[in-house]
Each structure stands twice: as structure tokens, then as C-alpha cells.
């Protein structure tokens, strides 16, 4: 995933007329993300975006037909899932993947989190979160599994599928329910006692107290 560079709307949503200003498009997206992150999906509307951006509502709707389309466009520019550097073990890679869980949600994560509930009822929001979280998370876990296989510890496809399902569920749980960040020890325990046994039931690691 990369950050938003081309912030103009897809050609299919544009209306005829003079070219859209990339600068205004970027400003509108930034304002929308601020509202989502600080106030939530329920507070995102064209009046508030236009007022904060000091722009006309027509400029918004030339780019995105709905607020859901704007939110989708915004979150697809987020880098919410990052591939960790190779630590030399699957355990280390999983701990590194979850290291961000030891800090509060950042602005982009809060914006994405605000969409999780509403996405159940809106196709645009679901598609945005699919692109921003589900697809990159699956790709990262596949890469971690390939690394493990290259080290001599193969991860069967059915085990990788279970791992992906569990990590994705925990990802949404962090967005919606983790009021307090986890400690480094808690992240390690989560990997040792929950994730690794999914990959290999015989590989559970007991942590000493």
C-alpha cells in the first residue's frame, strides 16, 4: 500500500467541465480523513467537508458522488498493513507485524476504524476496507508464510487460511475495542499462545511468568 498521490476521483465519477484541481482534491480528502478520525463516520457530510476546506459542495460531488465514495477513496490511500523486515523466524515476523498494536491508533487507523460498523451496510465502505486492510493483510501473511517455508518450516495452505482469518478478526477488534494499547509482552503472548498454535498445533510456546 502507498499513500495517496493521485487524489482525483476515478474518471467514471467525473462530470464534464474544466479539469479538477489536484490540490483541492487532496485538501478535500485530508479534511474528510480528519473528520473520520476525530469525529467518526456519522459526522462526515458534504456541508462539513466544504466548510472546513473552504470549498463548494459542487466541487466535492464532481469528484465523489457520495460521502461513502469519498471515504472509500481516502482509505484506499492508507498504508494500514506494513510488511515487517525479515526477523529470521515466523514468530519474530508475526510479533513485528503486530508491534503497532503497542501504540494508540494513528490518524489513518482511527479514520478506517470509524468505518468498520457502517461498512456492513455500505458497499463502498466495504470495498475501501477490503482494499486498505483485507487484501494487504492477506498478502503480508502469505509473504511471511513463504519466508517460513524458505527457512524449512512450511505453512500449509489451510493453516495459513486459518491464520489469516484470525489475524483479520483481531485487526478489526483492535480498531473497534482495544481502548488501551497492548504491551510488548501481551503482543508476544498473543503470537505464542494464539497465532503460532494455529500455524502448527504442536508449536505452542509457553511463556514463563
Short mmCIF file of N, CA and C in Angstrom, two decimals, residues 49-187:
data_model
loop_
_atom_site.label_atom_id
_atom_site.label_comp_id
_atom_site.label_asym_id
_atom_site.label_seq_id
_atom_site.Cartn_x
_atom_site.Cartn_y
_atom_site.Cartn_z
N UNK A 49 -17.44 19.02 5.20
CA UNK A 49 -16.22 18.96 4.39
C UNK A 49 -16.03 20.27 3.63
N UNK A 50 -17.09 20.77 3.01
CA UNK A 50 -16.99 22.02 2.25
C UNK A 50 -16.60 23.18 3.14
N UNK A 51 -17.19 23.25 4.33
CA UNK A 51 -16.89 24.37 5.23
C UNK A 51 -15.44 24.34 5.68
N UNK A 52 -14.97 23.17 6.06
CA UNK A 52 -13.59 23.08 6.56
C UNK A 52 -12.58 23.31 5.44
N UNK A 53 -12.90 22.84 4.23
CA UNK A 53 -11.99 23.00 3.11
C UNK A 53 -12.15 24.34 2.42
N UNK A 54 -13.17 25.11 2.85
CA UNK A 54 -13.49 26.39 2.22
C UNK A 54 -13.68 26.20 0.70
N UNK A 55 -14.50 25.21 0.41
CA UNK A 55 -14.79 24.85 -0.98
C UNK A 55 -16.29 24.71 -1.16
N UNK A 56 -16.75 24.68 -2.39
CA UNK A 56 -18.15 24.47 -2.67
C UNK A 56 -18.50 22.99 -2.68
N UNK A 57 -19.74 22.69 -2.31
CA UNK A 57 -20.16 21.29 -2.33
C UNK A 57 -20.14 20.72 -3.74
N UNK A 58 -20.35 21.57 -4.74
CA UNK A 58 -20.30 21.08 -6.12
C UNK A 58 -18.94 20.49 -6.44
N UNK A 59 -17.89 21.07 -5.88
CA UNK A 59 -16.55 20.55 -6.11
C UNK A 59 -16.36 19.17 -5.52
N UNK A 60 -17.06 18.91 -4.41
CA UNK A 60 -16.99 17.58 -3.81
C UNK A 60 -17.68 16.56 -4.71
N UNK A 61 -18.90 16.91 -5.14
CA UNK A 61 -19.69 15.94 -5.89
C UNK A 61 -19.22 15.76 -7.33
N UNK A 62 -18.40 16.69 -7.83
CA UNK A 62 -17.76 16.45 -9.12
C UNK A 62 -16.74 15.32 -9.00
N UNK A 63 -16.23 15.12 -7.81
CA UNK A 63 -15.19 14.11 -7.59
C UNK A 63 -15.76 12.79 -7.06
N UNK A 64 -16.69 12.89 -6.13
CA UNK A 64 -17.24 11.70 -5.49
C UNK A 64 -18.75 11.87 -5.36
N UNK A 65 -19.53 10.92 -5.84
CA UNK A 65 -20.99 11.07 -5.83
C UNK A 65 -21.61 10.98 -4.44
N UNK A 66 -20.92 10.36 -3.49
CA UNK A 66 -21.44 10.20 -2.14
C UNK A 66 -20.30 10.34 -1.14
N UNK A 67 -20.66 10.53 0.12
CA UNK A 67 -19.64 10.56 1.17
C UNK A 67 -18.97 9.20 1.32
N UNK A 68 -19.71 8.14 1.07
CA UNK A 68 -19.11 6.80 1.13
C UNK A 68 -18.04 6.63 0.05
N UNK A 69 -18.29 7.20 -1.13
CA UNK A 69 -17.29 7.13 -2.20
C UNK A 69 -16.05 7.92 -1.82
N UNK A 70 -16.24 9.07 -1.18
CA UNK A 70 -15.11 9.86 -0.71
C UNK A 70 -14.32 9.10 0.36
N UNK A 71 -15.02 8.50 1.31
CA UNK A 71 -14.35 7.74 2.36
C UNK A 71 -13.60 6.54 1.78
N UNK A 72 -14.23 5.88 0.81
CA UNK A 72 -13.56 4.75 0.16
C UNK A 72 -12.28 5.21 -0.51
N UNK A 73 -12.36 6.32 -1.22
CA UNK A 73 -11.18 6.85 -1.90
C UNK A 73 -10.09 7.19 -0.90
N UNK A 74 -10.47 7.75 0.22
CA UNK A 74 -9.49 8.15 1.23
C UNK A 74 -8.77 6.93 1.81
N UNK A 75 -9.52 5.92 2.25
CA UNK A 75 -8.89 4.80 2.95
C UNK A 75 -8.05 3.93 2.01
N UNK A 76 -8.38 3.92 0.72
CA UNK A 76 -7.57 3.12 -0.20
C UNK A 76 -6.19 3.72 -0.40
N UNK A 77 -5.99 4.95 0.06
CA UNK A 77 -4.66 5.54 0.01
C UNK A 77 -3.86 5.34 1.27
N UNK A 78 -4.42 4.65 2.26
CA UNK A 78 -3.73 4.43 3.52
C UNK A 78 -2.77 3.24 3.43
N UNK A 79 -1.71 3.29 4.23
CA UNK A 79 -0.81 2.14 4.39
C UNK A 79 -1.05 1.57 5.78
N UNK A 80 -2.09 0.78 5.93
CA UNK A 80 -2.51 0.29 7.24
C UNK A 80 -1.85 -1.03 7.63
N UNK A 81 -1.31 -1.73 6.65
CA UNK A 81 -0.66 -3.02 6.89
C UNK A 81 0.72 -2.95 6.24
N UNK A 82 1.74 -3.11 7.05
CA UNK A 82 3.10 -3.00 6.53
C UNK A 82 3.84 -4.34 6.66
N UNK A 83 4.57 -4.69 5.64
CA UNK A 83 5.37 -5.91 5.67
C UNK A 83 6.58 -5.70 6.57
N UNK A 84 6.70 -6.49 7.64
CA UNK A 84 7.86 -6.32 8.52
C UNK A 84 9.13 -6.86 7.88
N UNK A 85 10.26 -6.33 8.31
CA UNK A 85 11.53 -6.86 7.86
C UNK A 85 11.68 -8.29 8.35
N UNK A 86 12.45 -9.06 7.62
CA UNK A 86 12.65 -10.46 7.96
C UNK A 86 13.42 -10.56 9.27
N UNK A 87 12.79 -11.16 10.28
CA UNK A 87 13.43 -11.30 11.59
C UNK A 87 14.17 -12.63 11.74
N UNK A 88 13.98 -13.53 10.78
CA UNK A 88 14.64 -14.83 10.85
C UNK A 88 13.75 -15.94 11.34
N UNK A 89 12.52 -15.61 11.79
CA UNK A 89 11.59 -16.65 12.24
C UNK A 89 10.17 -16.17 12.02
N UNK A 90 9.25 -17.13 11.89
CA UNK A 90 7.85 -16.77 11.74
C UNK A 90 7.35 -16.08 13.00
N UNK A 91 7.77 -16.56 14.15
CA UNK A 91 7.36 -15.92 15.40
C UNK A 91 7.79 -14.45 15.42
N UNK A 92 9.05 -14.21 15.11
CA UNK A 92 9.54 -12.84 15.11
C UNK A 92 8.83 -11.96 14.10
N UNK A 93 8.53 -12.53 12.93
CA UNK A 93 7.83 -11.76 11.90
C UNK A 93 6.41 -11.39 12.36
N UNK A 94 5.72 -12.33 13.01
CA UNK A 94 4.37 -12.05 13.49
C UNK A 94 4.39 -11.01 14.61
N UNK A 95 5.37 -11.11 15.49
CA UNK A 95 5.49 -10.11 16.55
C UNK A 95 5.74 -8.74 15.92
N UNK A 96 6.60 -8.68 14.91
CA UNK A 96 6.89 -7.41 14.24
C UNK A 96 5.66 -6.87 13.54
N UNK A 97 4.86 -7.75 12.93
CA UNK A 97 3.64 -7.33 12.26
C UNK A 97 2.69 -6.66 13.23
N UNK A 98 2.63 -7.19 14.46
CA UNK A 98 1.70 -6.68 15.47
C UNK A 98 2.31 -5.62 16.38
N UNK A 99 3.55 -5.26 16.16
CA UNK A 99 4.18 -4.24 17.00
C UNK A 99 3.40 -2.92 17.06
N UNK A 100 2.77 -2.46 15.94
CA UNK A 100 1.96 -1.24 16.03
C UNK A 100 0.85 -1.32 17.07
N UNK A 101 0.48 -2.52 17.49
CA UNK A 101 -0.59 -2.66 18.47
C UNK A 101 -0.15 -2.19 19.87
N UNK A 102 1.14 -1.89 20.03
CA UNK A 102 1.63 -1.39 21.31
C UNK A 102 1.50 0.12 21.43
N UNK A 103 0.92 0.77 20.44
CA UNK A 103 0.71 2.22 20.48
C UNK A 103 -0.74 2.52 20.13
N UNK A 104 -1.22 3.72 20.47
CA UNK A 104 -2.59 4.08 20.11
C UNK A 104 -2.77 4.11 18.59
N UNK A 105 -4.02 4.00 18.15
CA UNK A 105 -4.32 4.12 16.73
C UNK A 105 -3.88 5.49 16.23
N UNK A 106 -3.27 5.52 15.05
CA UNK A 106 -2.90 6.80 14.47
C UNK A 106 -4.08 7.38 13.69
N UNK A 107 -3.88 8.52 13.07
CA UNK A 107 -4.97 9.23 12.39
C UNK A 107 -5.63 8.37 11.31
N UNK A 108 -4.83 7.72 10.48
CA UNK A 108 -5.41 6.91 9.41
C UNK A 108 -6.13 5.69 9.97
N UNK A 109 -5.55 5.08 10.99
CA UNK A 109 -6.21 3.93 11.61
C UNK A 109 -7.53 4.32 12.25
N UNK A 110 -7.57 5.47 12.91
CA UNK A 110 -8.83 5.93 13.50
C UNK A 110 -9.88 6.19 12.43
N UNK A 111 -9.45 6.75 11.31
CA UNK A 111 -10.39 7.01 10.21
C UNK A 111 -10.95 5.70 9.68
N UNK A 112 -10.09 4.72 9.46
CA UNK A 112 -10.56 3.42 8.98
C UNK A 112 -11.45 2.75 10.01
N UNK A 113 -11.07 2.84 11.28
CA UNK A 113 -11.86 2.22 12.34
C UNK A 113 -13.28 2.77 12.39
N UNK A 114 -13.43 4.05 12.06
CA UNK A 114 -14.75 4.67 12.12
C UNK A 114 -15.71 4.10 11.08
N UNK A 115 -15.17 3.38 10.10
CA UNK A 115 -16.00 2.85 9.01
C UNK A 115 -16.41 1.40 9.22
N UNK A 116 -15.82 0.73 10.19
CA UNK A 116 -15.99 -0.72 10.32
C UNK A 116 -17.46 -1.09 10.50
N UNK A 117 -18.15 -0.44 11.41
CA UNK A 117 -19.55 -0.79 11.64
C UNK A 117 -20.43 -0.47 10.45
N UNK A 118 -20.28 0.72 9.89
CA UNK A 118 -21.11 1.14 8.76
C UNK A 118 -20.83 0.33 7.51
N UNK A 119 -19.62 -0.23 7.40
CA UNK A 119 -19.26 -0.99 6.20
C UNK A 119 -20.12 -2.23 6.01
N UNK A 120 -20.74 -2.70 7.08
CA UNK A 120 -21.62 -3.86 6.94
C UNK A 120 -22.81 -3.55 6.06
N UNK A 121 -23.15 -2.27 5.93
CA UNK A 121 -24.35 -1.89 5.20
C UNK A 121 -24.07 -1.03 3.97
N UNK A 122 -22.79 -0.82 3.66
CA UNK A 122 -22.45 0.05 2.54
C UNK A 122 -21.36 -0.59 1.69
N UNK A 123 -21.64 -0.81 0.41
CA UNK A 123 -20.69 -1.50 -0.47
C UNK A 123 -19.42 -0.70 -0.68
N UNK A 124 -19.53 0.62 -0.78
CA UNK A 124 -18.34 1.44 -0.98
C UNK A 124 -17.40 1.35 0.21
N UNK A 125 -17.95 1.44 1.40
CA UNK A 125 -17.12 1.36 2.59
C UNK A 125 -16.49 -0.02 2.72
N UNK A 126 -17.25 -1.08 2.42
CA UNK A 126 -16.68 -2.43 2.46
C UNK A 126 -15.54 -2.55 1.47
N UNK A 127 -15.73 -2.02 0.28
CA UNK A 127 -14.69 -2.11 -0.74
C UNK A 127 -13.44 -1.34 -0.31
N UNK A 128 -13.64 -0.19 0.33
CA UNK A 128 -12.50 0.57 0.80
C UNK A 128 -11.69 -0.18 1.83
N UNK A 129 -12.37 -0.79 2.80
CA UNK A 129 -11.68 -1.54 3.84
C UNK A 129 -11.07 -2.82 3.27
N UNK A 130 -11.71 -3.41 2.27
CA UNK A 130 -11.14 -4.59 1.61
C UNK A 130 -9.79 -4.24 1.00
N UNK A 131 -9.74 -3.09 0.31
CA UNK A 131 -8.50 -2.67 -0.33
C UNK A 131 -7.46 -2.23 0.68
N UNK A 132 -7.90 -1.57 1.75
CA UNK A 132 -6.97 -0.99 2.71
C UNK A 132 -6.44 -1.99 3.74
N UNK A 133 -7.26 -3.00 4.07
CA UNK A 133 -6.87 -3.91 5.15
C UNK A 133 -6.86 -5.37 4.69
N UNK A 134 -7.97 -5.86 4.18
CA UNK A 134 -8.10 -7.29 3.93
C UNK A 134 -7.09 -7.79 2.91
N UNK A 135 -7.00 -7.13 1.77
CA UNK A 135 -6.09 -7.58 0.72
C UNK A 135 -4.62 -7.46 1.12
N UNK A 136 -4.18 -6.30 1.63
CA UNK A 136 -2.76 -6.22 2.01
C UNK A 136 -2.40 -7.14 3.18
N UNK A 137 -3.34 -7.35 4.10
CA UNK A 137 -3.06 -8.24 5.22
C UNK A 137 -2.88 -9.67 4.72
N UNK A 138 -3.72 -10.09 3.79
CA UNK A 138 -3.57 -11.43 3.23
C UNK A 138 -2.24 -11.56 2.49
N UNK A 139 -1.85 -10.52 1.77
CA UNK A 139 -0.58 -10.55 1.02
C UNK A 139 0.62 -10.61 1.97
N UNK A 140 0.56 -9.84 3.06
CA UNK A 140 1.66 -9.85 4.02
C UNK A 140 1.77 -11.21 4.70
N UNK A 141 0.67 -11.79 5.11
CA UNK A 141 0.71 -13.10 5.76
C UNK A 141 1.20 -14.18 4.80
N UNK A 142 0.84 -14.07 3.54
CA UNK A 142 1.36 -15.00 2.53
C UNK A 142 2.87 -14.87 2.43
N UNK A 143 3.37 -13.64 2.44
CA UNK A 143 4.81 -13.43 2.38
C UNK A 143 5.50 -14.00 3.61
N UNK A 144 4.91 -13.81 4.78
CA UNK A 144 5.50 -14.37 5.99
C UNK A 144 5.52 -15.89 5.94
N UNK A 145 4.46 -16.48 5.40
CA UNK A 145 4.41 -17.93 5.26
C UNK A 145 5.46 -18.42 4.27
N UNK A 146 5.65 -17.69 3.18
CA UNK A 146 6.68 -18.06 2.19
C UNK A 146 8.07 -17.97 2.80
N UNK A 147 8.29 -16.95 3.62
CA UNK A 147 9.58 -16.84 4.31
C UNK A 147 9.81 -18.07 5.20
N UNK A 148 8.76 -18.44 5.93
CA UNK A 148 8.87 -19.58 6.83
C UNK A 148 9.17 -20.86 6.05
N UNK A 149 8.50 -21.02 4.93
CA UNK A 149 8.73 -22.20 4.09
C UNK A 149 10.17 -22.22 3.60
N UNK A 150 10.69 -21.06 3.20
CA UNK A 150 12.06 -20.98 2.71
C UNK A 150 13.07 -21.33 3.80
N UNK A 151 12.68 -21.12 5.07
CA UNK A 151 13.56 -21.47 6.18
C UNK A 151 13.44 -22.94 6.56
N UNK A 152 12.51 -23.66 5.94
CA UNK A 152 12.35 -25.07 6.23
C UNK A 152 11.15 -25.40 7.08
N UNK A 153 10.37 -24.39 7.44
CA UNK A 153 9.15 -24.63 8.23
C UNK A 153 7.95 -24.25 7.37
N UNK A 154 7.42 -25.22 6.66
CA UNK A 154 6.32 -24.96 5.74
C UNK A 154 5.04 -24.63 6.50
N UNK A 155 4.25 -23.74 5.91
CA UNK A 155 2.95 -23.38 6.46
C UNK A 155 1.89 -23.88 5.48
N UNK A 156 1.17 -24.96 5.82
CA UNK A 156 0.15 -25.48 4.90
C UNK A 156 -0.90 -24.42 4.58
N UNK A 157 -1.46 -24.52 3.37
CA UNK A 157 -2.43 -23.51 2.93
C UNK A 157 -3.62 -23.41 3.87
N UNK A 158 -4.11 -24.55 4.36
CA UNK A 158 -5.29 -24.49 5.23
C UNK A 158 -4.93 -23.82 6.56
N UNK A 159 -3.69 -23.98 7.02
CA UNK A 159 -3.26 -23.32 8.24
C UNK A 159 -3.08 -21.81 8.01
N UNK A 160 -2.56 -21.47 6.84
CA UNK A 160 -2.42 -20.04 6.51
C UNK A 160 -3.78 -19.38 6.41
N UNK A 161 -4.77 -20.09 5.87
CA UNK A 161 -6.12 -19.56 5.78
C UNK A 161 -6.70 -19.30 7.18
N UNK A 162 -6.49 -20.24 8.09
CA UNK A 162 -6.95 -20.04 9.47
C UNK A 162 -6.24 -18.86 10.12
N UNK A 163 -4.94 -18.77 9.90
CA UNK A 163 -4.16 -17.67 10.47
C UNK A 163 -4.66 -16.33 9.94
N UNK A 164 -4.92 -16.26 8.64
CA UNK A 164 -5.39 -15.02 8.02
C UNK A 164 -6.75 -14.61 8.60
N UNK A 165 -7.63 -15.59 8.77
CA UNK A 165 -8.95 -15.30 9.33
C UNK A 165 -8.83 -14.75 10.74
N UNK A 166 -7.97 -15.36 11.54
CA UNK A 166 -7.81 -14.95 12.93
C UNK A 166 -7.16 -13.57 13.04
N UNK A 167 -6.10 -13.34 12.28
CA UNK A 167 -5.41 -12.06 12.35
C UNK A 167 -6.33 -10.94 11.87
N UNK A 168 -7.10 -11.21 10.81
CA UNK A 168 -8.03 -10.18 10.33
C UNK A 168 -9.07 -9.86 11.40
N UNK A 169 -9.59 -10.89 12.06
CA UNK A 169 -10.58 -10.65 13.12
C UNK A 169 -9.97 -9.84 14.25
N UNK A 170 -8.74 -10.15 14.61
CA UNK A 170 -8.06 -9.39 15.66
C UNK A 170 -7.78 -7.96 15.22
N UNK A 171 -7.52 -7.78 13.93
CA UNK A 171 -7.28 -6.44 13.39
C UNK A 171 -8.52 -5.57 13.58
N UNK A 172 -9.69 -6.11 13.23
CA UNK A 172 -10.93 -5.35 13.43
C UNK A 172 -11.19 -5.12 14.91
N UNK A 173 -10.86 -6.12 15.73
CA UNK A 173 -11.05 -5.98 17.17
C UNK A 173 -10.19 -4.84 17.71
N UNK A 174 -8.98 -4.74 17.23
CA UNK A 174 -8.13 -3.64 17.67
C UNK A 174 -8.73 -2.30 17.28
N UNK A 175 -9.27 -2.21 16.08
CA UNK A 175 -9.84 -0.95 15.61
C UNK A 175 -11.06 -0.53 16.42
N UNK A 176 -11.80 -1.49 16.90
CA UNK A 176 -13.09 -1.15 17.50
C UNK A 176 -13.16 -1.34 19.01
N UNK A 177 -12.26 -2.10 19.59
CA UNK A 177 -12.43 -2.45 21.00
C UNK A 177 -11.19 -2.27 21.87
N UNK A 178 -10.01 -2.15 21.28
CA UNK A 178 -8.80 -2.02 22.09
C UNK A 178 -8.64 -0.58 22.55
N UNK A 179 -9.25 -0.24 23.67
CA UNK A 179 -9.17 1.12 24.17
C UNK A 179 -7.76 1.47 24.64
N UNK A 180 -7.04 0.46 25.14
CA UNK A 180 -5.68 0.66 25.63
C UNK A 180 -4.74 -0.19 24.79
N UNK A 181 -3.62 0.37 24.30
CA UNK A 181 -2.68 -0.43 23.52
C UNK A 181 -2.17 -1.63 24.32
N UNK A 182 -1.77 -2.67 23.62
CA UNK A 182 -1.19 -3.83 24.27
C UNK A 182 0.26 -3.54 24.63
N UNK A 183 0.76 -4.24 25.62
CA UNK A 183 2.18 -4.15 25.95
C UNK A 183 2.96 -5.08 25.01
N UNK A 184 4.27 -4.91 24.96
CA UNK A 184 5.09 -5.80 24.14
C UNK A 184 4.92 -7.25 24.59
N UNK A 185 4.86 -7.46 25.89
CA UNK A 185 4.67 -8.82 26.41
C UNK A 185 3.33 -9.40 25.96
N UNK A 186 2.29 -8.59 25.97
CA UNK A 186 0.98 -9.07 25.55
C UNK A 186 0.97 -9.43 24.07
N UNK A 187 1.67 -8.67 23.25
CA UNK A 187 1.77 -8.99 21.83
C UNK A 187 2.49 -10.33 21.66
#
